[in-house]
Structures are given as C-alpha cells and as structure tokens.
CSV table of C-alpha atoms in Angstrom, one decimal:
chain,number,residue,atom,x,y,z
A,8,UNK,CA,80.4,66.5,34.5
A,9,UNK,CA,77.1,68.1,35.7
A,10,UNK,CA,77.6,70.2,38.8
A,11,UNK,CA,74.7,70.3,41.2
A,12,UNK,CA,74.2,73.2,43.6
A,13,UNK,CA,72.2,73.7,46.8
A,14,UNK,CA,69.1,75.9,46.4
A,15,UNK,CA,66.8,77.7,48.9
A,16,UNK,CA,63.7,79.6,47.9
A,17,UNK,CA,61.5,81.7,50.1
A,18,UNK,CA,58.3,83.7,49.3
A,19,UNK,CA,58.7,87.2,50.6
A,20,UNK,CA,56.8,90.5,50.8
A,21,UNK,CA,57.8,94.0,50.0
A,22,UNK,CA,59.1,94.8,53.5
A,23,UNK,CA,61.2,91.6,53.5
A,24,UNK,CA,62.7,92.6,50.1
A,25,UNK,CA,63.7,96.0,51.4
A,26,UNK,CA,65.3,94.6,54.5
A,27,UNK,CA,67.1,91.9,52.5
A,28,UNK,CA,68.4,94.3,49.9
A,29,UNK,CA,69.9,96.5,52.7
A,30,UNK,CA,71.6,93.6,54.4
A,31,UNK,CA,73.0,92.1,51.3
A,32,UNK,CA,74.4,95.4,50.1
A,33,UNK,CA,76.6,95.4,53.2
A,34,UNK,CA,78.1,91.9,52.8
A,35,UNK,CA,77.9,90.9,49.1
A,36,UNK,CA,78.7,92.4,45.7
A,37,UNK,CA,76.1,93.3,43.1
A,38,UNK,CA,75.8,91.0,40.1
A,39,UNK,CA,77.5,92.2,36.9
A,40,UNK,CA,74.3,92.1,34.9
A,41,UNK,CA,72.7,94.8,37.0
A,42,UNK,CA,71.8,98.3,35.9
A,43,UNK,CA,71.1,100.6,38.9
A,44,UNK,CA,71.0,97.5,41.1
A,45,UNK,CA,68.6,95.4,39.0
A,46,UNK,CA,67.9,93.9,35.7
A,47,UNK,CA,65.0,92.6,33.6
A,48,UNK,CA,64.7,88.9,32.6
A,49,UNK,CA,62.6,87.4,29.9
A,50,UNK,CA,62.3,83.7,29.5
A,51,UNK,CA,60.4,81.4,27.1
A,52,UNK,CA,59.7,78.0,28.6
A,53,UNK,CA,59.1,74.8,26.7
A,54,UNK,CA,56.6,72.0,27.7
A,55,UNK,CA,54.8,69.2,25.9
A,56,UNK,CA,51.0,68.8,25.3
A,57,UNK,CA,50.6,66.9,28.6
A,58,UNK,CA,52.4,69.7,30.6
A,59,UNK,CA,55.2,67.3,31.6
A,60,UNK,CA,57.5,70.0,33.1
A,61,UNK,CA,54.6,71.7,34.9
A,62,UNK,CA,53.2,68.5,36.3
A,63,UNK,CA,56.6,67.2,37.5
A,64,UNK,CA,57.2,70.5,39.3
A,65,UNK,CA,53.8,70.5,41.0
A,66,UNK,CA,54.0,66.8,41.9
A,67,UNK,CA,57.5,67.3,43.4
A,68,UNK,CA,59.2,64.7,41.1
A,69,UNK,CA,62.7,64.2,42.4
A,70,UNK,CA,64.4,64.1,39.0
A,71,UNK,CA,63.1,66.6,36.5
A,72,UNK,CA,64.2,69.1,33.9
A,73,UNK,CA,62.9,72.1,31.9
A,74,UNK,CA,64.2,74.0,28.9
A,75,UNK,CA,64.0,77.7,28.4
A,76,UNK,CA,65.4,80.5,26.2
A,77,UNK,CA,66.5,83.6,28.1
A,78,UNK,CA,67.7,87.2,27.5
A,79,UNK,CA,68.5,90.1,29.8
A,80,UNK,CA,67.3,93.8,29.6
A,81,UNK,CA,65.9,93.2,26.1
A,82,UNK,CA,69.5,92.7,24.8
A,83,UNK,CA,69.3,90.4,21.8
A,84,UNK,CA,73.1,90.2,21.4
A,85,UNK,CA,73.2,87.6,24.2
A,86,UNK,CA,70.5,85.0,24.2
A,87,UNK,CA,70.9,81.6,25.9
A,88,UNK,CA,69.2,78.3,25.7
A,89,UNK,CA,69.2,76.7,29.1
A,90,UNK,CA,68.3,73.4,30.7
A,91,UNK,CA,67.6,73.3,34.4
A,92,UNK,CA,67.7,70.0,36.2
A,93,UNK,CA,66.8,68.9,39.7
A,94,UNK,CA,67.9,65.8,41.5
A,95,UNK,CA,67.6,65.1,45.2
A,96,UNK,CA,66.8,68.7,46.0
A,97,UNK,CA,69.9,70.0,44.3
A,98,UNK,CA,69.9,72.0,41.1
A,99,UNK,CA,72.1,72.4,38.0
A,100,UNK,CA,72.0,74.5,34.8
A,101,UNK,CA,73.7,74.1,31.5
A,102,UNK,CA,73.4,76.7,28.7
A,103,UNK,CA,74.5,77.5,25.2
A,104,UNK,CA,74.4,80.8,23.3
A,105,UNK,CA,71.8,81.3,20.5
A,106,UNK,CA,71.8,83.8,17.7
A,107,UNK,CA,68.9,86.2,17.4
A,108,UNK,CA,67.8,84.3,14.3
A,109,UNK,CA,68.0,80.9,16.1
A,110,UNK,CA,66.0,82.2,19.0
A,111,UNK,CA,63.3,83.6,16.7
A,112,UNK,CA,63.1,80.3,14.8
A,113,UNK,CA,62.8,78.2,18.0
A,114,UNK,CA,60.1,80.5,19.4
A,115,UNK,CA,58.2,80.1,16.1
A,116,UNK,CA,58.4,76.3,16.3
A,117,UNK,CA,60.9,76.1,13.5
A,118,UNK,CA,63.4,73.4,14.3
A,119,UNK,CA,64.8,72.6,10.9
A,120,UNK,CA,68.1,74.3,11.7
A,121,UNK,CA,68.7,72.4,15.0
A,122,UNK,CA,70.2,69.1,13.7
A,123,UNK,CA,72.9,71.1,12.0
A,124,UNK,CA,73.8,73.4,14.9
A,125,UNK,CA,76.7,71.3,16.2
A,126,UNK,CA,75.8,72.2,19.8
A,127,UNK,CA,74.9,69.4,22.2
A,128,UNK,CA,72.2,71.2,24.2
A,129,UNK,CA,70.4,72.3,21.0
A,130,UNK,CA,70.6,68.7,19.7
A,131,UNK,CA,69.1,67.5,23.0
A,132,UNK,CA,66.2,70.0,22.8
A,133,UNK,CA,65.6,69.0,19.2
A,134,UNK,CA,65.5,65.3,20.2
A,135,UNK,CA,63.0,66.0,22.9
A,136,UNK,CA,60.9,68.2,20.6
A,137,UNK,CA,60.6,65.2,18.4
A,138,UNK,CA,60.2,62.5,21.0
A,139,UNK,CA,58.3,64.3,23.8
A,140,UNK,CA,56.5,67.0,21.8
A,141,UNK,CA,58.2,69.9,23.6
A,142,UNK,CA,57.0,73.3,22.2
A,143,UNK,CA,57.3,76.9,23.3
A,144,UNK,CA,54.7,77.4,25.9
A,145,UNK,CA,54.8,80.7,27.7
A,146,UNK,CA,56.8,83.8,28.4
A,147,UNK,CA,57.9,84.6,31.9
A,148,UNK,CA,59.1,88.2,32.8
A,149,UNK,CA,60.4,89.5,36.0
A,150,UNK,CA,62.8,92.0,37.7
A,151,UNK,CA,65.8,90.7,39.5
A,152,UNK,CA,68.2,92.1,42.1
A,153,UNK,CA,71.2,89.8,42.5
A,154,UNK,CA,74.2,89.6,44.8
A,155,UNK,CA,77.3,87.3,44.8
A,156,UNK,CA,79.7,86.2,47.5
A,157,UNK,CA,82.9,84.4,46.5
A,158,UNK,CA,83.3,82.0,49.4
A,159,UNK,CA,81.0,79.1,48.7
A,160,UNK,CA,80.2,80.5,45.3
A,161,UNK,CA,77.1,82.0,46.7
A,162,UNK,CA,74.4,83.8,44.6
A,163,UNK,CA,71.4,85.5,46.2
A,164,UNK,CA,68.6,86.9,44.1
A,165,UNK,CA,65.4,88.9,44.8
A,166,UNK,CA,62.9,88.4,42.0
A,167,UNK,CA,59.6,90.3,41.8
A,168,UNK,CA,57.0,91.8,39.4
A,169,UNK,CA,56.5,88.4,37.8
A,170,UNK,CA,54.5,88.6,34.6
A,171,UNK,CA,53.1,86.1,32.2
A,172,UNK,CA,52.9,86.3,28.4
A,173,UNK,CA,49.5,84.6,28.4
A,174,UNK,CA,49.6,82.5,25.2
A,175,UNK,CA,52.2,84.7,23.5
A,176,UNK,CA,55.5,82.9,22.6
A,177,UNK,CA,56.9,85.7,20.4
A,178,UNK,CA,59.9,85.8,22.7
A,179,UNK,CA,61.7,88.8,21.1
A,180,UNK,CA,58.7,90.9,20.3
A,181,UNK,CA,58.9,93.9,22.6
A,182,UNK,CA,55.1,94.5,22.0
A,183,UNK,CA,54.1,91.1,23.3
A,184,UNK,CA,51.6,91.8,26.1
A,185,UNK,CA,52.4,90.5,29.5
A,186,UNK,CA,50.2,90.7,32.7
A,187,UNK,CA,50.9,90.2,36.4
A,188,UNK,CA,51.0,86.4,37.2
A,189,UNK,CA,48.1,86.5,39.7
A,190,UNK,CA,49.2,87.4,43.2
A,191,UNK,CA,52.7,86.0,42.7
A,192,UNK,CA,55.0,87.0,45.6
A,193,UNK,CA,58.5,88.2,45.4
A,194,UNK,CA,61.0,85.3,45.7
A,195,UNK,CA,64.3,85.1,47.6
A,196,UNK,CA,66.6,82.5,46.1
A,197,UNK,CA,70.0,81.4,47.6
A,198,UNK,CA,72.3,79.1,45.7
A,199,UNK,CA,75.7,77.8,46.8
A,200,UNK,CA,78.2,75.0,46.3
A,201,UNK,CA,79.6,73.0,49.2
A,202,UNK,CA,78.8,75.3,52.0
A,203,UNK,CA,76.8,78.5,52.8
A,204,UNK,CA,78.9,81.0,54.8
A,205,UNK,CA,77.4,82.1,58.1
A,206,UNK,CA,77.5,85.8,57.1
A,207,UNK,CA,75.2,85.1,54.2
A,208,UNK,CA,73.0,82.7,56.2
A,209,UNK,CA,72.5,85.5,58.7
A,210,UNK,CA,71.9,88.1,56.1
A,211,UNK,CA,69.0,86.1,54.5
A,212,UNK,CA,67.5,84.8,57.7
A,213,UNK,CA,63.8,85.7,58.0
A,214,UNK,CA,62.0,84.6,61.2
A,215,UNK,CA,59.1,82.2,60.6
A,216,UNK,CA,59.9,81.5,57.0
A,217,UNK,CA,60.2,78.0,55.5
A,218,UNK,CA,61.7,77.0,52.2
A,219,UNK,CA,59.3,77.2,49.3
A,220,UNK,CA,58.9,75.2,46.1
A,221,UNK,CA,57.5,78.3,44.3
A,222,UNK,CA,57.9,78.1,40.5
A,223,UNK,CA,57.7,81.2,38.3
A,224,UNK,CA,56.9,79.0,35.3
A,225,UNK,CA,54.0,77.4,37.2
A,226,UNK,CA,52.7,80.8,38.4
A,227,UNK,CA,52.8,82.1,34.8
A,228,UNK,CA,50.7,79.1,33.5
A,229,UNK,CA,47.6,80.3,35.4
A,230,UNK,CA,46.2,81.7,32.1
A,231,UNK,CA,46.9,78.6,30.0
C-alpha cells in the first residue's frame, strides 16, 4: 500500500539557511548519508516530448507523478530508480535499486533489458516509456543538509546550489557540465507522517514565509 506523507516547502535565503541549520542541530539528528553535515545529490529526470511532468507541476495538477534516477556523493554502488507521486497535497515515493550498468543503459535510452528485470517499478517505467514516450530529460544537481526526528517520522532538508545539466543526460559521467539553475533559491523541505511535533514546527518557523510549490526539476528546465 502506498504511504503518503505531508510536505512543506519554503524558499529561503542564505541567512535563513544558517539560522535553520543551527536550530535543527539542537533538536534533530543529522541524516546518515551526510559527510561533514551535507551530501551531494545527482538526479536524472524523465519526461515525455510534451513535457507532461513539467506541465502538470507548473499547472498544479492534483494527481501527478515523475520518475528519476538518483545517486549520492557520486557513489555508483547505490543507485535508485524512484517514482514520486502527489495526491491531494500529500506526497509518496517508491524506489528500487539499479546496477551501474542498468543506470547507464537507462540514461542512454536503452530499455531492452527492462522487461526482463523482474522489478515492478522498472516494468512500470518501461511501460510508460512505451506508452507515454518518457525519456531521460535533464540532470539536476544540488547539495543537501538533512535532519531527522523520530516522533512523527520527520525529515527536514536544506537544499541549495541547484545546478542543471543543460541537455546532458549522461548521468554517471563526472565530466558532464552543469551550471547554476538561474537564480534558484535554497529550499527548506519538511516531511512527516501523521503529525508534526511542535519542537520541529518551532525550529523551522520563519516569519512571513508561505509554503512554496518550488520544483528543482522545473528550475533546471530553464535551458531546455
């Protein structure tokens, strides 16, 4: 059964990020992926020729989904295919591990191996590559600082230095050129299950801020 979680996003500046980092360090634990408090994320997003995922995000479609391949800190020993879904303002994510060879093949548009993978999410992506024309579209890079808080299964992230791979989809090529995604802000994201504890609510409170619908993928599509 798909589990949906609550999500908040806020666009923040450098001073906000410094204040939030200090607050969160006093009440929450650092994420296990972190090295010196942060880690690097590279994602390859899929879309179709009509930009279905991009348009649904920009138009605020209530039920939508997007596929991506992701790795952390340039480590090719753990690569995931992920599908993110939104419904009624709630979010969910399902994922499956890919081998380096599978990730390279998918990034190159080679799907011949997918029907024989035996993994449901890969079969779903294959089906939608065939029926909707999904293809690798753009690389999204950024740095993340993440904190976790067990009550409420809370996860708080500070994402910044968002970069786009232009038209490069060579996901595992360390020499793939990326550039800043325009004037993209830093992003505060807060995710939780049934309730958000008051101690976290207070830690992330920023006067005058409203929830944002900012999309890293959309920001990284400014060059095509």
